């Protein structure tokens, strides 16, 4: 069975490769230079902190907007070539939110890619999708996402992979965990996911990812309606336009590649 909370043997991880889409690239979590950081980079620092200085390698291959087959074609072979101690594999979410896709079929392709990664990596950590009950546009896909999540967990069971279960992470149901586009996490949201990833691998993390948020002042119906109209104009309409034109937000984006934990620490310090 897949174990969501691995033992201290994971303290020996000396190399980590992050594979995925905008979630793993870190969209919504800009550093002081505007380039994205994200949960995977923050998680890499937690792993590096358990190693002697200079004895940890990290590569982030994720690119926003990528579908599962694109991730499998572009990122998985590079991860296989590096044969790291740990791979985080988050893929299929962009497929699932597209009309007409079958979560059963997407899961079959996901499993084939996972087999390639588990053959060369010490550990492959997979992630579930978020609970979209409160997300405009995406809330009607909640059942489809839940079906895909069930497949991901079953696949993880078959191959002994730890699961970063985002569906059950209650703290990210708060709107402050999300960027203004309501599709990507905020810096605090990414931080909480990184902490939870550390817990999944049995690390001692510096804070509780489920720590309660401070109370928010109440908002009236007019404020909510005004926010929704502004969000639709600024984010929803352009997103729909890209889909109609067959464009992706990652069409001209290059993966971050190899990153130094020291450089990540410097970039997250001003926004931590």
mmCIF file of C-alpha atoms in Angstrom:
data_model
loop_
_atom_site.group_PDB
_atom_site.id
_atom_site.type_symbol
_atom_site.label_atom_id
_atom_site.label_comp_id
_atom_site.label_asym_id
_atom_site.label_seq_id
_atom_site.Cartn_x
_atom_site.Cartn_y
_atom_site.Cartn_z
ATOM 1 C CA UNK A 1 0.000 0.000 0.000
ATOM 2 C CA UNK A 2 1.152 3.557 -0.630
ATOM 3 C CA UNK A 3 2.354 5.252 2.539
ATOM 4 C CA UNK A 4 1.602 8.981 2.691
ATOM 5 C CA UNK A 5 4.106 9.504 5.507
ATOM 6 C CA UNK A 6 7.477 7.891 4.816
ATOM 7 C CA UNK A 7 10.195 7.193 7.356
ATOM 8 C CA UNK A 8 13.454 8.939 8.177
ATOM 9 C CA UNK A 9 15.193 7.015 5.373
ATOM 10 C CA UNK A 10 14.036 9.868 3.158
ATOM 11 C CA UNK A 11 16.526 12.091 4.988
ATOM 12 C CA UNK A 12 19.124 10.533 2.660
ATOM 13 C CA UNK A 13 17.668 12.135 -0.472
ATOM 14 C CA UNK A 14 20.566 13.805 -2.260
ATOM 15 C CA UNK A 15 18.907 14.634 -5.580
ATOM 16 C CA UNK A 16 15.406 15.749 -6.520
ATOM 17 C CA UNK A 17 13.719 16.423 -9.862
ATOM 18 C CA UNK A 18 10.312 18.148 -10.070
ATOM 19 C CA UNK A 19 8.129 17.213 -13.058
ATOM 20 C CA UNK A 20 4.826 18.894 -13.867
ATOM 21 C CA UNK A 21 2.895 21.972 -14.978
ATOM 22 C CA UNK A 22 2.189 25.451 -13.561
ATOM 23 C CA UNK A 23 1.557 24.120 -10.063
ATOM 24 C CA UNK A 24 5.072 22.674 -9.855
ATOM 25 C CA UNK A 25 6.654 25.537 -11.794
ATOM 26 C CA UNK A 26 5.371 27.799 -9.020
ATOM 27 C CA UNK A 27 2.967 30.131 -10.817
ATOM 28 C CA UNK A 28 1.427 32.514 -8.271
ATOM 29 C CA UNK A 29 4.556 32.623 -6.088
ATOM 30 C CA UNK A 30 6.838 35.307 -7.571
ATOM 31 C CA UNK A 31 10.224 35.991 -6.049
ATOM 32 C CA UNK A 32 11.662 39.500 -5.699
ATOM 33 C CA UNK A 33 12.763 39.420 -9.358
ATOM 34 C CA UNK A 34 9.296 38.380 -10.534
ATOM 35 C CA UNK A 35 10.351 34.841 -11.503
ATOM 36 C CA UNK A 36 8.282 32.136 -9.874
ATOM 37 C CA UNK A 37 9.431 30.086 -6.893
ATOM 38 C CA UNK A 38 6.691 27.654 -5.851
ATOM 39 C CA UNK A 39 6.162 24.693 -3.571
ATOM 40 C CA UNK A 40 8.690 22.411 -5.285
ATOM 41 C CA UNK A 41 11.532 24.925 -4.917
ATOM 42 C CA UNK A 42 10.564 25.537 -1.290
ATOM 43 C CA UNK A 43 10.367 21.783 -0.690
ATOM 44 C CA UNK A 44 13.816 21.355 -2.251
ATOM 45 C CA UNK A 45 15.203 23.699 0.395
ATOM 46 C CA UNK A 46 13.670 21.551 3.144
ATOM 47 C CA UNK A 47 15.410 18.531 1.642
ATOM 48 C CA UNK A 48 18.719 20.350 1.158
ATOM 49 C CA UNK A 49 18.690 21.467 4.797
ATOM 50 C CA UNK A 50 19.129 17.805 5.784
ATOM 51 C CA UNK A 51 22.289 17.371 3.715
ATOM 52 C CA UNK A 52 25.872 18.637 4.052
ATOM 53 C CA UNK A 53 26.335 21.954 2.285
ATOM 54 C CA UNK A 54 26.762 21.488 -1.455
ATOM 55 C CA UNK A 55 25.655 17.848 -1.315
ATOM 56 C CA UNK A 56 22.212 18.222 -2.885
ATOM 57 C CA UNK A 57 21.089 18.520 -6.507
ATOM 58 C CA UNK A 58 17.743 19.923 -7.579
ATOM 59 C CA UNK A 59 16.182 20.408 -11.019
ATOM 60 C CA UNK A 60 12.749 21.841 -11.778
ATOM 61 C CA UNK A 61 11.533 20.750 -15.219
ATOM 62 C CA UNK A 62 7.920 21.936 -14.841
ATOM 63 C CA UNK A 63 6.351 24.312 -17.370
ATOM 64 C CA UNK A 64 2.959 25.989 -17.050
ATOM 65 C CA UNK A 65 0.069 24.938 -19.255
ATOM 66 C CA UNK A 66 1.505 21.558 -20.232
ATOM 67 C CA UNK A 67 -0.734 18.563 -20.826
ATOM 68 C CA UNK A 68 0.179 15.077 -19.667
ATOM 69 C CA UNK A 69 1.504 13.898 -23.038
ATOM 70 C CA UNK A 70 3.683 17.003 -23.337
ATOM 71 C CA UNK A 71 5.100 16.414 -19.866
ATOM 72 C CA UNK A 72 5.760 12.774 -20.729
ATOM 73 C CA UNK A 73 7.474 13.719 -23.997
ATOM 74 C CA UNK A 74 9.551 16.662 -22.758
ATOM 75 C CA UNK A 75 10.184 16.185 -19.044
ATOM 76 C CA UNK A 76 9.981 12.497 -18.176
ATOM 77 C CA UNK A 77 12.944 11.441 -20.387
ATOM 78 C CA UNK A 78 15.124 14.133 -18.802
ATOM 79 C CA UNK A 79 14.115 12.970 -15.335
ATOM 80 C CA UNK A 80 14.827 9.356 -16.306
ATOM 81 C CA UNK A 81 18.293 10.324 -17.582
ATOM 82 C CA UNK A 82 19.099 12.036 -14.267
ATOM 83 C CA UNK A 83 17.887 9.034 -12.210
ATOM 84 C CA UNK A 84 17.475 11.124 -9.033
ATOM 85 C CA UNK A 85 16.757 9.885 -5.537
ATOM 86 C CA UNK A 86 13.364 11.609 -5.653
ATOM 87 C CA UNK A 87 10.951 12.699 -8.386
ATOM 88 C CA UNK A 88 7.734 14.600 -7.770
ATOM 89 C CA UNK A 89 5.301 13.817 -10.569
ATOM 90 C CA UNK A 90 2.238 16.042 -10.898
ATOM 91 C CA UNK A 91 0.533 15.772 -14.281
ATOM 92 C CA UNK A 92 -2.870 15.374 -15.856
ATOM 93 C CA UNK A 93 -4.630 18.287 -14.177
ATOM 94 C CA UNK A 94 -4.733 20.381 -17.348
ATOM 95 C CA UNK A 95 -6.113 17.388 -19.226
ATOM 96 C CA UNK A 96 -8.848 16.804 -16.658
ATOM 97 C CA UNK A 97 -10.210 20.360 -16.812
ATOM 98 C CA UNK A 98 -10.545 20.214 -20.607
ATOM 99 C CA UNK A 99 -14.036 19.383 -21.888
ATOM 100 C CA UNK A 100 -14.558 15.827 -23.043
ATOM 101 C CA UNK A 101 -11.504 14.233 -21.438
ATOM 102 C CA UNK A 102 -11.904 10.868 -19.744
ATOM 103 C CA UNK A 103 -10.195 10.617 -16.326
ATOM 104 C CA UNK A 104 -9.926 6.835 -16.721
ATOM 105 C CA UNK A 105 -7.966 7.195 -19.956
ATOM 106 C CA UNK A 106 -5.788 10.019 -18.600
ATOM 107 C CA UNK A 107 -4.944 7.828 -15.596
ATOM 108 C CA UNK A 108 -3.807 5.000 -17.876
ATOM 109 C CA UNK A 109 -1.309 7.329 -19.559
ATOM 110 C CA UNK A 110 -0.251 8.662 -16.169
ATOM 111 C CA UNK A 111 0.517 5.125 -14.988
ATOM 112 C CA UNK A 112 2.643 4.326 -18.019
ATOM 113 C CA UNK A 113 4.770 7.407 -17.334
ATOM 114 C CA UNK A 114 5.019 6.554 -13.643
ATOM 115 C CA UNK A 115 6.386 3.110 -14.484
ATOM 116 C CA UNK A 116 9.258 4.751 -16.380
ATOM 117 C CA UNK A 117 10.057 7.018 -13.437
ATOM 118 C CA UNK A 118 9.875 4.344 -10.735
ATOM 119 C CA UNK A 119 12.302 2.198 -12.724
ATOM 120 C CA UNK A 120 15.131 4.700 -12.214
ATOM 121 C CA UNK A 121 14.221 6.854 -9.196
ATOM 122 C CA UNK A 122 14.523 5.868 -5.568
ATOM 123 C CA UNK A 123 11.151 7.461 -4.785
ATOM 124 C CA UNK A 124 8.412 8.961 -6.961
ATOM 125 C CA UNK A 125 5.965 11.180 -5.088
ATOM 126 C CA UNK A 126 2.655 11.773 -6.855
ATOM 127 C CA UNK A 127 0.059 14.441 -6.134
ATOM 128 C CA UNK A 128 -3.714 14.511 -6.206
ATOM 129 C CA UNK A 129 -5.789 17.434 -7.469
ATOM 130 C CA UNK A 130 -7.265 20.085 -5.197
ATOM 131 C CA UNK A 131 -10.853 20.076 -4.002
ATOM 132 C CA UNK A 132 -12.489 22.687 -6.261
ATOM 133 C CA UNK A 133 -15.765 22.997 -4.374
ATOM 134 C CA UNK A 134 -15.347 26.770 -3.943
ATOM 135 C CA UNK A 135 -13.605 27.589 -7.231
ATOM 136 C CA UNK A 136 -15.698 29.351 -9.892
ATOM 137 C CA UNK A 137 -15.841 27.537 -13.243
ATOM 138 C CA UNK A 138 -13.960 24.521 -11.851
ATOM 139 C CA UNK A 139 -16.386 23.531 -9.112
ATOM 140 C CA UNK A 140 -18.586 21.644 -11.583
ATOM 141 C CA UNK A 141 -15.539 19.459 -12.373
ATOM 142 C CA UNK A 142 -15.211 18.329 -8.758
ATOM 143 C CA UNK A 143 -16.515 14.817 -9.475
ATOM 144 C CA UNK A 144 -14.197 14.387 -12.449
ATOM 145 C CA UNK A 145 -11.208 15.518 -10.394
ATOM 146 C CA UNK A 146 -12.193 13.173 -7.563
ATOM 147 C CA UNK A 147 -12.329 10.269 -10.028
ATOM 148 C CA UNK A 148 -8.849 11.081 -11.296
ATOM 149 C CA UNK A 149 -7.600 11.397 -7.722
ATOM 150 C CA UNK A 150 -8.919 7.928 -6.973
ATOM 151 C CA UNK A 151 -6.949 6.559 -9.913
ATOM 152 C CA UNK A 152 -3.782 8.373 -8.820
ATOM 153 C CA UNK A 153 -4.012 6.936 -5.318
ATOM 154 C CA UNK A 154 -4.665 3.425 -6.665
ATOM 155 C CA UNK A 155 -1.668 3.717 -8.997
ATOM 156 C CA UNK A 156 0.454 4.927 -6.089
ATOM 157 C CA UNK A 157 -0.630 1.869 -4.106
ATOM 158 C CA UNK A 158 0.490 -0.436 -6.909
ATOM 159 C CA UNK A 159 3.977 1.047 -7.103
ATOM 160 C CA UNK A 160 4.567 2.036 -3.467
ATOM 161 C CA UNK A 161 4.651 5.778 -4.158
ATOM 162 C CA UNK A 162 4.073 8.398 -1.448
ATOM 163 C CA UNK A 163 1.071 10.630 -2.136
ATOM 164 C CA UNK A 164 0.963 14.382 -1.658
ATOM 165 C CA UNK A 165 -2.793 14.579 -1.109
ATOM 166 C CA UNK A 166 -3.855 18.117 -1.985
ATOM 167 C CA UNK A 167 -7.573 17.281 -1.835
ATOM 168 C CA UNK A 168 -7.355 16.726 1.931
ATOM 169 C CA UNK A 169 -5.184 19.794 2.668
ATOM 170 C CA UNK A 170 -7.862 21.896 4.366
ATOM 171 C CA UNK A 171 -5.782 25.051 4.755
ATOM 172 C CA UNK A 172 -5.717 25.690 0.995
ATOM 173 C CA UNK A 173 -9.496 25.976 0.911
ATOM 174 C CA UNK A 174 -9.047 29.507 2.268
ATOM 175 C CA UNK A 175 -9.080 32.124 -0.501
ATOM 176 C CA UNK A 176 -5.821 33.578 0.829
ATOM 177 C CA UNK A 177 -4.084 30.382 -0.286
ATOM 178 C CA UNK A 178 -4.836 31.328 -3.901
ATOM 179 C CA UNK A 179 -3.504 33.888 -6.332
ATOM 180 C CA UNK A 180 -5.781 36.542 -7.803
ATOM 181 C CA UNK A 181 -6.451 34.298 -10.826
ATOM 182 C CA UNK A 182 -8.065 31.688 -8.506
ATOM 183 C CA UNK A 183 -6.314 28.938 -10.469
ATOM 184 C CA UNK A 184 -2.857 29.032 -8.893
ATOM 185 C CA UNK A 185 -1.645 29.115 -5.312
ATOM 186 C CA UNK A 186 -0.431 32.250 -3.571
ATOM 187 C CA UNK A 187 3.037 32.308 -1.935
ATOM 188 C CA UNK A 188 1.459 31.204 1.358
ATOM 189 C CA UNK A 189 -0.448 28.458 -0.451
ATOM 190 C CA UNK A 190 2.742 27.175 -2.075
ATOM 191 C CA UNK A 191 4.489 27.306 1.296
ATOM 192 C CA UNK A 192 1.806 25.166 2.919
ATOM 193 C CA UNK A 193 2.032 22.581 0.146
ATOM 194 C CA UNK A 194 5.835 22.448 0.535
ATOM 195 C CA UNK A 195 5.427 21.842 4.260
ATOM 196 C CA UNK A 196 2.905 19.098 3.607
ATOM 197 C CA UNK A 197 5.267 17.478 1.077
ATOM 198 C CA UNK A 198 7.920 17.446 3.777
ATOM 199 C CA UNK A 199 5.527 15.727 6.149
ATOM 200 C CA UNK A 200 4.680 13.115 3.501
ATOM 201 C CA UNK A 201 8.359 12.140 3.360
ATOM 202 C CA UNK A 202 8.706 12.107 7.140
ATOM 203 C CA UNK A 203 10.689 15.348 7.498
ATOM 204 C CA UNK A 204 10.552 17.577 10.543
ATOM 205 C CA UNK A 205 9.019 20.724 9.053
ATOM 206 C CA UNK A 206 9.301 24.216 10.580
ATOM 207 C CA UNK A 207 5.544 24.922 10.644
ATOM 208 C CA UNK A 208 2.188 23.187 10.477
ATOM 209 C CA UNK A 209 0.692 23.377 6.957
ATOM 210 C CA UNK A 210 -2.769 23.207 8.522
ATOM 211 C CA UNK A 211 -2.169 26.150 10.843
ATOM 212 C CA UNK A 212 -5.346 28.219 11.115
ATOM 213 C CA UNK A 213 -5.551 31.466 9.151
ATOM 214 C CA UNK A 214 -6.279 34.734 10.989
ATOM 215 C CA UNK A 215 -9.972 35.699 10.866
ATOM 216 C CA UNK A 216 -11.107 37.739 7.868
ATOM 217 C CA UNK A 217 -13.549 40.637 8.070
ATOM 218 C CA UNK A 218 -16.954 39.746 6.624
ATOM 219 C CA UNK A 219 -17.653 40.637 3.000
ATOM 220 C CA UNK A 220 -21.014 41.699 1.692
ATOM 221 C CA UNK A 221 -22.722 40.281 -1.372
ATOM 222 C CA UNK A 222 -21.887 43.420 -3.363
ATOM 223 C CA UNK A 223 -18.166 43.042 -2.618
ATOM 224 C CA UNK A 224 -18.223 39.401 -3.654
ATOM 225 C CA UNK A 225 -20.072 40.228 -6.878
ATOM 226 C CA UNK A 226 -17.657 43.050 -7.693
ATOM 227 C CA UNK A 227 -14.672 40.752 -7.113
ATOM 228 C CA UNK A 228 -16.177 38.062 -9.342
ATOM 229 C CA UNK A 229 -16.800 40.504 -12.186
ATOM 230 C CA UNK A 230 -13.229 41.837 -11.962
ATOM 231 C CA UNK A 231 -11.829 38.293 -11.867
ATOM 232 C CA UNK A 232 -13.848 37.226 -14.911
ATOM 233 C CA UNK A 233 -12.701 40.253 -16.907
ATOM 234 C CA UNK A 234 -9.022 39.970 -15.967
ATOM 235 C CA UNK A 235 -8.493 36.211 -15.863
ATOM 236 C CA UNK A 236 -11.436 34.108 -17.051
ATOM 237 C CA UNK A 237 -11.995 35.784 -20.418
ATOM 238 C CA UNK A 238 -8.279 35.618 -21.429
ATOM 239 C CA UNK A 239 -8.139 31.968 -20.276
ATOM 240 C CA UNK A 240 -11.127 31.060 -22.449
ATOM 241 C CA UNK A 241 -9.606 32.999 -25.338
ATOM 242 C CA UNK A 242 -6.389 30.990 -25.167
ATOM 243 C CA UNK A 243 -8.365 27.751 -25.182
ATOM 244 C CA UNK A 244 -10.341 28.842 -28.267
ATOM 245 C CA UNK A 245 -7.143 29.820 -30.093
ATOM 246 C CA UNK A 246 -5.387 26.591 -29.107
ATOM 247 C CA UNK A 247 -2.726 28.519 -27.211
ATOM 248 C CA UNK A 248 -1.020 27.628 -23.946
ATOM 249 C CA UNK A 249 0.427 29.898 -21.273
ATOM 250 C CA UNK A 250 3.609 27.816 -21.514
ATOM 251 C CA UNK A 251 4.138 28.016 -25.263
ATOM 252 C CA UNK A 252 7.200 30.245 -24.923
ATOM 253 C CA UNK A 253 8.316 29.289 -21.418
ATOM 254 C CA UNK A 254 11.528 27.416 -20.640
ATOM 255 C CA UNK A 255 11.842 25.200 -17.574
ATOM 256 C CA UNK A 256 13.876 26.589 -14.685
ATOM 257 C CA UNK A 257 16.262 23.633 -14.803
ATOM 258 C CA UNK A 258 18.976 23.095 -12.215
ATOM 259 C CA UNK A 259 18.672 25.389 -9.196
ATOM 260 C CA UNK A 260 20.927 25.991 -6.217
ATOM 261 C CA UNK A 261 19.231 25.662 -2.817
ATOM 262 C CA UNK A 262 21.229 28.690 -1.667
ATOM 263 C CA UNK A 263 19.825 30.773 -4.519
ATOM 264 C CA UNK A 264 16.298 29.623 -3.665
ATOM 265 C CA UNK A 265 16.801 30.593 -0.019
ATOM 266 C CA UNK A 266 17.872 34.090 -1.070
ATOM 267 C CA UNK A 267 14.821 34.472 -3.343
ATOM 268 C CA UNK A 268 12.241 33.287 -0.828
ATOM 269 C CA UNK A 269 13.623 35.232 2.118
ATOM 270 C CA UNK A 270 11.998 38.572 1.094
ATOM 271 C CA UNK A 271 8.590 36.925 0.567
ATOM 272 C CA UNK A 272 8.659 34.132 3.183
#
